[in-house]
Each structure stands twice: as structure tokens, then as C-alpha cells.
């Protein structure tokens, strides 16, 4: 039920889905395409974090289309995430409970909608590794440390944030035990931390030899007062972020979920086991203290919210005072999951046709052209504005150079821009929602085509001086600037 939207539409409205498609497409076909080689290259250093997709999806794509392979990877990420949470619940409560199926409510969370598939895959692996650590509860011997040290390295290769979640949860679990044990437990806690040493060494080697930058990035949420307000907002947004990436589902599901849990705890119908309180509590502290961006990623603090929600949920236990029958609870869970899936399918279905128009426009572009994308600000957009990553679609359709291709200099992805084109790519990026679109004259002198998103016809006209409009629809316009001749040869 949770995966139905993913396979109902041809192109799901997952923000980074087109970019992931384009990056893997380039990785698979770079050696056979001279046009791609003009703009992209493989980095010399090919070991780093955030690489689960780069390893798994090309292997799947040998037996199926790349789009289907990426969808299967997305499904696998969700499967690992939810079953991993179930196993953590089994480990800390000692039994499988019908309440554990409630983890499916968090399957289509906002991080899934954003396309952080490597992260979700990594968190799923982290939950499975955490459950294994809890079940194998005994003094941390050398063999055990070696096994879990290897697991930490695998986690690091999947995603750095997933390793951080595992580390926080392990510390939280050990602290919950230390309260009931002797002082020797604190020595055991120190030995427990030894499993992270190999991954820490690998991170130092990777970040010091790659283009990576893992220091916190500048943020608009600076200053004590602004930061406190921002973090307080996350407290109210957390339930919605945990259940869906769309506002309607966030309001319709997130708020009732909080109210239901509040009254259940107040009446004594539910309780949260001690290890879950410690693990989810430490994650909440991390969300409060971490910067919004940095360490090679954006949304560093927000992306921990679904993991925190899952850890809190999987530690729930029904008490004798609970009036919930298992069949009634399962019916409620199934209904909520169905409603979230229905809302997601509706949203993706609307955007699937809009993506088709993007692809129709980009098929007019000769291979090897330089394309810039402009998204009009909210004051000029209409309800029909779209969130497609046109540059990524263009790579798949044959054009080689993209303005907003998902290859970040500070991420150790295997595919990278060639040096002369990295600055050109950054010229047309519009990552900051508050930033004004790049000046058209700047784009016209650097790119062969400009694709404008959103706005009505009058607003789009100011982006077309001395340019030929070769595709026009309600939500986008493709302009040829004149730096490309009619034979399709890219000029200067």
C-alpha cells in the first residue's frame, strides 16, 4: 500500500528523482558517450559516503530500465527503514506487537518526498544494525567489536547521517542500561564507542582528500533568538514531516496522531519503554543542537525527525488499561496508511503530466547544448508552476550540460563536472528559494537555451529579449538565445 504511488505514475514527484536518474545515467554511459565526456568525469577518489545508490542501482539496471531500477531502490529503502524499526521495537520490548505495524505511517515521510533515498536506505541499515547490537547484549568483546565496526563502515558508505543516528542510538541505549547497572557499565560504554573508530578514520581520509567540505555552512537561521524560534517551529512541524511530504496529509494525519498519543499517554493506555525514551530523546537533542546545513548535507537537523518519530513509535507498549483491541488498532493503522498513499498518488498524478511537458520541451534541444533553468519567484508564479528538475531530464533525453544537475562539489559522488563547467553550472543554480532568478542577460551570454518555469505569459516575456521561443506552454517556456547555430553545433 505504501509503494502504490511509486509505481502508479511514470515519473514520481520525488524532488531529486530526476537528478538521481541523470547522475546514474551519466555514470553508466559516460565511457560510451563523447558528448557526456565533454562535461562530466569520474572522480579519482571513488570511496566516500552517500554511495549506496551508485552501487546498487546500476546493477539493477542491467536487468530492467533505469527508472524501474531507481524505483526499486526507493522501495528497498522504505522496506529497510520500516522493517528495521520493527526489529528495533522487537529488540527493546522483547516481542512483536501489532502496534509495530504503525511504522508504515512514516513510510512516505517528507525526506522520502525530497528524494533522500541514500539517507533512508542508510537509516534502515542503521536500525537493523542497532537491533542486532541490542539483541547481542553482552560484554563488548573483540569479535563483536570487529563485526559492528565493519557494520559502521558500511553505514558510513551508505550515508554519514545514518552513521550518526546509529551512534546516537547506541549511546542512548547504553546509557539507559547504565542507570540500572554498576559502574562497570560505563567502562562498557567506552568500549562500545570503539566500534566507530574505523569509520571515523575513513571519514578523515575521505574528507581530507576529496572536494568535500563537512563544516557547517552559513545559515539564515543565525542569532540566538532566530535559532530558538526556528527550532521551536521544528517541534510543531515534526509530526507532519514524519508522516508525509504534502501539507494536506501533514495536517490531516500529523495533528490527530499527536492528539491520539497525548490522550493515550495521559490515560495510561500506552507507555514508552525506557530505551526508546533515551534513544529518541538523544536524537531530539541532536535536532535541537545541529545546524540546518553542513557536514556535506542540507537539512541536517530536519532529516533526523522521521528517524526520531520511528524510534519513539517502535518503543510503544499497550498497558492493561488500554481499551484498544488489536483488530481495531490495525484497522486504524491501515486506514491512515491508505489515506497517506491516496494523497501521495493524487499529488504525483497531477505532476506526472507536467513532467511530460518538460520532456517535450527538452526534446527540442540538440545534444551537447548548454541549458540554464529559471524558476520565477512566488510573486510571479501561478498554481500551475512545477517543481521539475529540467536539467536532469535533459541529460536523460540526450542533452549533455545542465544547469541544476545534482552533482554537488562537496558530495563525494563518483560523477562530477569537469573543472571548466563547474562554475558555469553554478551560474544558473537557484537553490535558495529567497534568491532572485539570475539576470537573463547573464544567462543569455553563457547558455544556448534558457528554460523558464512558472508565471503567466506576460511575466515570462521579460525573459525573452533577442531570443527565439521554441516551446511554450502554460507552465514553462523554452528559449533559444542565439549562441547555438541552426545545425546544433554549440558556439561561444
Coordinates of C-alpha atoms in Angstrom, one line a residue:
X1 CA 0.0 0.0 0.0
X2 CA 2.8 2.4 0.8
X3 CA 4.5 1.8 -2.5
X4 CA 1.5 2.0 -4.7
X5 CA 2.1 5.7 -5.7
X6 CA 5.6 5.0 -6.8
X7 CA 4.5 2.5 -9.5
X8 CA 1.2 4.2 -10.4
X9 CA 2.9 7.1 -12.2
X10 CA 5.7 7.1 -14.7
X11 CA 7.8 9.8 -13.0
X12 CA 7.0 10.3 -9.3
X13 CA 7.2 13.8 -7.9
X14 CA 10.2 13.0 -5.7
X15 CA 12.2 16.1 -5.8
X16 CA 15.6 14.5 -6.5
X17 CA 14.3 11.6 -8.5
X18 CA 15.2 13.2 -12.0
X19 CA 18.6 14.2 -10.7
X20 CA 19.3 10.7 -9.4
X21 CA 18.2 9.3 -12.7
X22 CA 20.5 11.7 -14.6
X23 CA 23.5 11.0 -12.3
X24 CA 23.2 7.3 -12.6
X25 CA 22.6 7.5 -16.4
X26 CA 25.8 9.5 -16.7
X27 CA 27.7 7.1 -14.5
X28 CA 26.6 4.1 -16.6
X29 CA 27.1 5.7 -20.1
X30 CA 30.0 8.1 -19.6
X31 CA 32.6 5.8 -21.2
X32 CA 30.5 5.3 -24.3
X33 CA 29.4 9.0 -24.9
X34 CA 31.8 11.6 -26.1
X35 CA 29.2 14.3 -25.5
X36 CA 28.9 13.3 -21.8
X37 CA 32.7 13.2 -21.5
X38 CA 32.8 16.8 -22.7
X39 CA 31.1 17.9 -19.5
X40 CA 31.4 15.1 -16.9
X41 CA 34.1 12.9 -15.4
X42 CA 34.6 10.3 -12.7
X43 CA 36.4 11.5 -9.6
X44 CA 39.7 9.9 -8.8
X45 CA 38.6 9.2 -5.2
X46 CA 35.7 6.8 -5.5
X47 CA 35.2 5.9 -1.8
X48 CA 33.1 8.0 0.3
X49 CA 29.7 8.4 2.0
X50 CA 26.3 8.6 0.2
X51 CA 27.1 5.9 -2.3
X52 CA 24.5 3.1 -1.8
X53 CA 22.6 4.2 -4.9
X54 CA 25.7 4.4 -7.0
X55 CA 26.5 0.7 -6.2
X56 CA 23.0 -0.9 -6.2
X57 CA 21.0 0.9 -9.0
X58 CA 23.5 0.3 -11.9
X59 CA 23.4 -3.4 -11.0
X60 CA 19.6 -3.5 -11.1
X61 CA 19.6 -1.5 -14.3
X62 CA 21.3 -4.4 -16.1
X63 CA 18.1 -6.3 -15.9
X64 CA 15.5 -3.5 -16.3
X65 CA 15.1 0.1 -17.2
X66 CA 17.0 2.7 -15.1
X67 CA 13.7 4.3 -14.0
X68 CA 12.4 1.0 -12.7
X69 CA 15.7 0.2 -11.0
X70 CA 15.6 3.5 -9.2
X71 CA 12.0 2.9 -8.1
X72 CA 13.0 -0.5 -6.7
X73 CA 15.9 1.1 -4.8
X74 CA 13.4 3.6 -3.4
X75 CA 11.1 0.7 -2.3
X76 CA 14.1 -1.1 -0.8
X77 CA 15.0 2.0 1.2
X78 CA 11.4 2.1 2.6
X79 CA 11.4 -1.6 3.3
X80 CA 14.7 -1.4 5.2
X81 CA 13.5 1.7 7.1
X82 CA 10.2 0.2 8.3
X83 CA 11.3 -3.4 8.9
X84 CA 14.4 -2.0 10.7
X85 CA 12.2 0.0 13.0
X86 CA 10.1 -3.1 13.7
X87 CA 13.2 -5.1 14.6
X88 CA 14.3 -2.3 17.0
X89 CA 10.9 -2.5 18.6
X90 CA 11.2 -6.2 18.9
X91 CA 14.7 -5.8 20.5
X92 CA 13.8 -3.2 23.1
X93 CA 10.3 -4.6 24.1
X94 CA 11.1 -8.3 23.8
X95 CA 8.2 -9.1 21.5
X96 CA 6.5 -8.3 18.2
X97 CA 3.4 -6.1 18.8
X98 CA 0.6 -5.2 16.5
X99 CA 1.4 -1.6 17.3
X100 CA 4.7 -2.0 15.4
X101 CA 2.9 -2.0 12.1
X102 CA 2.2 1.7 12.8
X103 CA 5.8 2.3 11.4
X104 CA 4.1 2.2 8.0
X105 CA 2.5 5.5 8.8
X106 CA 6.0 7.0 8.4
X107 CA 6.9 5.3 5.1
X108 CA 6.2 8.3 2.9
X109 CA 7.8 10.9 5.1
X110 CA 9.0 14.3 3.9
X111 CA 12.6 13.0 3.4
X112 CA 11.3 10.4 1.0
X113 CA 9.4 13.1 -0.9
X114 CA 12.6 15.1 -1.1
X115 CA 14.4 12.1 -2.6
X116 CA 16.9 11.5 0.2
X117 CA 17.0 7.8 -0.8
X118 CA 20.6 7.1 0.2
X119 CA 19.8 8.6 3.6
X120 CA 16.7 6.5 4.1
X121 CA 18.5 3.4 2.9
X122 CA 21.2 4.1 5.4
X123 CA 18.8 4.7 8.3
X124 CA 17.2 1.4 7.5
X125 CA 20.6 -0.3 7.7
X126 CA 21.3 1.6 10.9
X127 CA 18.1 0.3 12.5
X128 CA 18.9 -3.3 11.6
X129 CA 22.4 -2.9 13.0
X130 CA 21.0 -1.3 16.1
X131 CA 18.6 -4.1 16.7
X132 CA 21.5 -6.6 16.3
X133 CA 23.5 -4.7 18.8
X134 CA 20.7 -4.7 21.4
X135 CA 19.9 -8.4 20.8
X136 CA 23.6 -9.3 21.1
X137 CA 23.6 -7.7 24.6
X138 CA 26.8 -8.9 26.2
X139 CA 30.3 -7.5 27.1
X140 CA 31.8 -5.9 24.0
X141 CA 34.4 -8.5 23.1
X142 CA 37.0 -8.2 20.3
X143 CA 35.0 -10.3 17.8
X144 CA 31.8 -8.4 18.5
X145 CA 33.6 -5.0 18.1
X146 CA 35.1 -6.2 14.8
X147 CA 31.7 -7.2 13.4
X148 CA 30.0 -4.0 14.4
X149 CA 33.0 -1.9 13.3
X150 CA 32.5 -3.4 9.8
X151 CA 28.8 -2.5 10.1
X152 CA 29.7 1.1 10.9
X153 CA 31.9 1.3 7.8
X154 CA 29.0 0.0 5.7
X155 CA 26.8 2.6 7.3
X156 CA 29.3 5.4 6.5
X157 CA 29.4 4.3 2.9
X158 CA 25.6 4.5 2.8
X159 CA 25.2 7.9 4.4
X160 CA 27.0 9.9 7.0
X161 CA 23.8 11.0 8.8
X162 CA 22.8 7.3 9.1
X163 CA 26.0 6.5 10.9
X164 CA 25.3 9.5 13.2
X165 CA 21.8 8.2 14.0
X166 CA 23.2 4.8 14.8
X167 CA 25.9 6.3 17.1
X168 CA 23.3 8.4 19.0
X169 CA 21.0 5.4 19.4
X170 CA 23.8 3.1 20.6
X171 CA 24.9 5.7 23.2
X172 CA 21.3 6.2 24.2
X173 CA 20.7 2.5 24.7
X174 CA 23.8 2.0 26.7
X175 CA 23.0 5.0 28.9
X176 CA 19.6 3.6 29.6
X177 CA 21.2 0.4 30.8
X178 CA 23.9 2.2 32.8
X179 CA 21.3 3.6 35.1
X180 CA 20.5 0.1 36.3
X181 CA 23.9 -1.4 36.3
X182 CA 27.1 -1.0 38.2
X183 CA 30.0 1.4 37.3
X184 CA 31.4 -1.3 35.1
X185 CA 28.7 -0.4 32.6
X186 CA 30.4 2.9 32.0
X187 CA 33.6 1.1 31.0
X188 CA 31.5 -1.0 28.7
X189 CA 30.1 2.2 27.1
X190 CA 33.7 3.4 26.4
X191 CA 34.4 0.1 24.7
X192 CA 31.2 0.3 22.8
X193 CA 32.4 3.6 21.2
X194 CA 35.5 1.8 19.8
X195 CA 33.3 0.3 17.0
X196 CA 33.2 3.8 15.4
X197 CA 36.9 4.3 15.2
X198 CA 37.4 2.6 11.7
X199 CA 34.6 4.7 10.2
X200 CA 36.0 7.9 11.8
X201 CA 39.4 7.2 10.3
X202 CA 37.8 6.5 6.9
X203 CA 35.9 9.8 7.1
X204 CA 39.1 11.8 7.9
X205 CA 40.9 10.2 5.0
X206 CA 38.0 10.8 2.6
X207 CA 37.1 14.4 3.6
X208 CA 40.8 15.4 3.6
X209 CA 41.4 14.0 0.1
X210 CA 38.2 14.9 -1.8
X211 CA 36.4 18.2 -2.6
X212 CA 34.3 17.6 0.4
X213 CA 33.5 20.3 3.0
X214 CA 31.9 19.0 6.2
X215 CA 31.9 22.1 8.2
X216 CA 28.6 23.7 9.0
X217 CA 27.5 26.0 6.2
X218 CA 26.3 29.6 6.6
X219 CA 22.6 29.6 7.5
X220 CA 19.9 32.3 7.5
X221 CA 18.9 31.0 11.0
X222 CA 21.7 32.7 12.8
X223 CA 21.4 34.6 16.0
X224 CA 20.2 33.2 19.3
X225 CA 16.6 34.4 19.0
X226 CA 16.1 33.4 15.4
X227 CA 17.7 30.0 16.1
X228 CA 15.4 29.3 19.0
X229 CA 12.3 30.3 17.0
X230 CA 13.4 28.1 14.2
X231 CA 14.0 25.1 16.4
X232 CA 10.6 25.6 18.1
X233 CA 9.0 25.6 14.7
X234 CA 10.5 22.1 14.1
X235 CA 8.8 20.9 17.2
X236 CA 5.4 21.7 15.7
X237 CA 6.4 20.5 12.2
X238 CA 7.9 17.2 13.3
X239 CA 4.7 15.1 13.2
X240 CA 3.9 16.3 9.7
X241 CA 7.4 15.9 8.4
X242 CA 7.4 12.4 9.8
X243 CA 4.3 11.2 8.0
X244 CA 4.3 13.0 4.6
X245 CA 5.8 15.5 2.3
X246 CA 2.5 17.1 1.4
X247 CA 0.7 19.7 3.5
X248 CA -2.8 18.1 3.4
X249 CA -1.6 14.8 4.7
X250 CA 0.6 16.6 7.3
X251 CA -2.3 18.4 8.7
X252 CA -4.9 15.7 8.4
X253 CA -2.6 12.9 9.9
X254 CA 0.1 14.6 11.9
X255 CA -2.1 16.7 14.2
X256 CA -4.6 13.8 15.1
X257 CA -1.6 11.5 15.6
X258 CA -0.2 13.8 18.3
X259 CA -3.5 14.2 20.0
X260 CA -4.2 10.5 20.0
X261 CA -0.8 9.8 21.5
X262 CA -1.2 12.6 24.1
X263 CA -4.5 11.2 25.4
X264 CA -3.3 7.6 25.3
X265 CA -0.3 8.5 27.5
X266 CA -2.4 10.7 29.8
X267 CA -4.9 7.9 30.3
X268 CA -2.2 5.3 30.8
X269 CA -3.2 3.3 27.8
X270 CA 0.2 3.5 26.3
X271 CA 3.7 3.7 27.7
X272 CA 7.2 4.2 26.1
X273 CA 9.9 1.8 27.2
X274 CA 13.0 3.2 28.7
X275 CA 15.5 2.5 25.9
X276 CA 13.2 4.2 23.4
X277 CA 12.9 7.3 25.6
X278 CA 16.7 7.6 25.8
X279 CA 17.3 7.0 22.1
X280 CA 14.5 9.2 20.8
X281 CA 15.4 11.8 23.5
X282 CA 19.1 12.0 22.4
X283 CA 18.0 12.3 18.8
X284 CA 15.7 15.2 19.8
X285 CA 18.6 16.9 21.5
X286 CA 20.7 16.4 18.3
X287 CA 17.9 18.0 16.3
X288 CA 18.0 21.0 18.6
X289 CA 21.8 21.4 18.5
X290 CA 22.7 20.6 14.9
X291 CA 22.9 23.3 12.3
X292 CA 20.4 23.4 9.5
X293 CA 23.2 22.6 7.0
X294 CA 26.7 21.4 6.9
X295 CA 28.7 18.2 7.2
X296 CA 28.2 17.7 3.4
X297 CA 24.4 17.9 3.5
X298 CA 21.5 20.2 3.7
X299 CA 18.6 19.7 6.2
X300 CA 21.0 18.2 8.7
X301 CA 18.7 18.7 11.6
X302 CA 15.3 18.2 9.8
X303 CA 16.3 14.9 8.3
X304 CA 16.6 13.3 11.8
X305 CA 12.9 13.9 12.5
X306 CA 11.5 10.8 10.8
X307 CA 14.1 8.6 12.5
X308 CA 13.1 10.2 15.8
X309 CA 9.4 9.5 15.2
X310 CA 10.1 5.9 14.2
X311 CA 12.2 5.3 17.3
X312 CA 9.5 6.7 19.6
X313 CA 6.8 4.7 17.9
X314 CA 8.6 1.4 17.9
X315 CA 9.0 1.7 21.7
X316 CA 5.3 1.9 22.4
X317 CA 3.6 -0.7 24.5
X318 CA -0.1 -1.1 25.3
X319 CA -0.9 -1.4 29.1
X320 CA -3.7 -3.3 30.8
X321 CA -5.7 -0.1 30.9
X322 CA -5.7 0.1 27.1
X323 CA -9.1 -0.4 25.6
X324 CA -7.7 -0.9 22.1
X325 CA -8.3 -4.2 20.6
X326 CA -5.6 -5.4 18.1
X327 CA -8.1 -5.6 15.2
X328 CA -9.3 -2.0 15.8
X329 CA -5.8 -0.7 16.1
X330 CA -4.8 -2.4 12.9
X331 CA -7.8 -1.1 11.1
X332 CA -6.9 2.5 12.1
X333 CA -3.3 2.0 11.0
X334 CA -4.3 0.5 7.7
X335 CA -6.8 3.4 7.1
X336 CA -4.2 6.1 7.9
X337 CA -1.6 4.4 5.6
X338 CA -4.2 4.2 2.8
X339 CA -5.1 7.9 3.2
X340 CA -1.5 8.9 3.0
X341 CA -0.9 6.7 0.0
X342 CA -4.0 8.1 -1.7
X343 CA -2.9 11.7 -1.1
X344 CA 0.6 10.9 -2.5
X345 CA -0.9 9.2 -5.6
X346 CA -3.1 12.2 -6.2
X347 CA -0.2 14.7 -5.9
X348 CA 2.1 12.6 -8.1
X349 CA -0.6 12.1 -10.7
X350 CA -1.1 15.8 -11.2
X351 CA 2.6 16.4 -11.7
X352 CA 3.2 13.4 -14.0
X353 CA 1.6 15.3 -16.9
X354 CA 3.6 18.4 -16.1
X355 CA 6.8 16.4 -16.3
X356 CA 5.7 15.2 -19.7
X357 CA 5.6 18.8 -20.9
X358 CA 9.1 19.4 -19.6
X359 CA 10.3 16.4 -21.6
X360 CA 8.5 17.6 -24.7
X361 CA 10.3 20.9 -24.5
X362 CA 13.7 19.4 -23.9
X363 CA 13.4 17.1 -26.9
X364 CA 13.8 20.3 -29.0
X365 CA 17.3 20.8 -27.6
X366 CA 20.3 19.3 -29.5
X367 CA 22.7 17.1 -27.6
X368 CA 25.6 18.9 -26.0
X369 CA 23.8 22.2 -25.6
X370 CA 24.2 24.3 -22.5
X371 CA 20.9 24.8 -20.7
X372 CA 20.0 27.2 -17.9
X373 CA 16.8 27.0 -15.9
X374 CA 15.0 29.9 -14.3
X375 CA 12.2 29.5 -11.7
X376 CA 10.2 32.6 -11.3
X377 CA 9.7 33.8 -7.7
X378 CA 6.4 33.3 -5.9
X379 CA 5.2 36.7 -6.8
X380 CA 5.1 35.7 -10.4
X381 CA 4.1 32.1 -10.4
X382 CA 0.7 30.6 -10.8
X383 CA -0.8 27.5 -9.3
X384 CA 0.5 25.6 -12.3
X385 CA 4.1 26.2 -11.6
X386 CA 6.1 22.9 -11.5
X387 CA 9.0 21.5 -9.4
X388 CA 10.7 19.5 -12.1
X389 CA 14.5 19.5 -12.4
X390 CA 14.7 20.2 -16.1
X391 CA 18.4 19.9 -16.3
X392 CA 18.3 16.3 -15.1
X393 CA 15.5 15.4 -17.6
X394 CA 17.6 16.9 -20.3
X395 CA 20.6 14.6 -19.6
X396 CA 18.3 11.6 -19.9
X397 CA 16.9 12.9 -23.2
X398 CA 20.3 13.4 -24.7
X399 CA 21.5 17.0 -23.9
X400 CA 24.7 16.9 -22.0
X401 CA 25.2 20.0 -19.9
X402 CA 22.7 21.0 -17.3
X403 CA 22.4 24.0 -15.0
X404 CA 21.0 22.2 -12.0
X405 CA 22.3 18.7 -12.4
X406 CA 22.5 17.1 -9.0
X407 CA 26.3 16.9 -8.7
X408 CA 27.4 18.9 -5.7
X409 CA 31.1 19.7 -5.4
X410 CA 31.1 18.9 -1.6
X411 CA 29.5 15.5 -2.1
X412 CA 31.8 12.6 -3.0
X413 CA 29.6 11.3 -5.8
X414 CA 31.5 9.4 -8.4
X415 CA 30.2 11.6 -11.2
X416 CA 31.5 15.2 -11.3
X417 CA 31.5 18.2 -13.6
X418 CA 34.7 18.8 -15.5
X419 CA 36.5 21.8 -14.0
X420 CA 35.7 24.4 -16.7
X421 CA 32.0 23.8 -16.4
X422 CA 31.6 23.7 -12.6
X423 CA 31.4 27.5 -12.3
X424 CA 29.1 27.7 -15.3
X425 CA 26.7 25.2 -13.7
X426 CA 26.7 27.3 -10.5
X427 CA 25.8 30.4 -12.5
X428 CA 22.2 29.3 -13.1
X429 CA 21.5 27.3 -9.9
X430 CA 18.5 28.6 -8.0
X431 CA 18.9 26.6 -4.8
X432 CA 18.0 29.5 -2.5
X433 CA 14.2 30.0 -2.6
X434 CA 14.7 33.5 -1.4
X435 CA 17.2 34.4 -4.1
X436 CA 16.0 36.3 -7.2
X437 CA 16.4 34.4 -10.5
X438 CA 19.6 35.1 -12.4
X439 CA 19.6 38.1 -14.7
X440 CA 18.6 37.0 -18.2
X441 CA 21.4 38.8 -19.9
X442 CA 23.9 36.8 -17.8
X443 CA 22.3 33.6 -18.8
X444 CA 21.9 34.6 -22.4
X445 CA 25.7 35.2 -22.7
X446 CA 26.6 31.8 -21.2
X447 CA 24.0 29.3 -22.3
X448 CA 22.5 28.2 -25.5
X449 CA 19.0 27.6 -24.2
X450 CA 17.0 29.0 -21.2
X451 CA 14.1 27.1 -19.8
X452 CA 11.7 29.3 -17.7
X453 CA 9.4 27.7 -15.1
X454 CA 6.2 29.2 -13.8
X455 CA 4.4 32.5 -14.3
X456 CA 1.9 33.7 -16.9
X457 CA 2.8 34.8 -20.4
X458 CA 3.3 38.4 -19.5
X459 CA 5.7 37.6 -16.7
X460 CA 7.7 35.3 -19.0
X461 CA 8.1 37.8 -21.8
X462 CA 10.7 39.8 -19.9
X463 CA 13.0 36.7 -20.2
X464 CA 12.9 36.7 -23.9
X465 CA 14.7 39.7 -25.4
X466 CA 16.6 38.8 -28.5
X467 CA 15.7 35.1 -28.1
X468 CA 13.5 32.7 -30.0
X469 CA 10.8 30.9 -28.1
X470 CA 10.8 27.4 -29.5
X471 CA 8.4 25.8 -26.9
X472 CA 5.7 27.5 -24.9
X473 CA 3.1 26.0 -22.5
X474 CA 1.1 27.2 -19.6
X475 CA 3.8 26.5 -17.1
X476 CA 7.1 26.7 -19.0
X477 CA 8.8 28.3 -21.9
X478 CA 12.0 27.2 -23.7
X479 CA 14.1 30.0 -25.3
X480 CA 17.0 29.7 -27.7
X481 CA 19.4 32.5 -27.0
X482 CA 21.2 32.5 -30.4
X483 CA 24.6 31.2 -29.2
X484 CA 23.8 27.9 -30.9
X485 CA 23.5 27.9 -34.7
X486 CA 20.7 26.0 -36.5
X487 CA 22.9 23.0 -37.2
X488 CA 23.0 22.3 -33.5
X489 CA 26.8 23.0 -33.1
X490 CA 27.4 24.7 -29.8
X491 CA 29.2 28.1 -30.2
X492 CA 30.7 30.5 -27.8

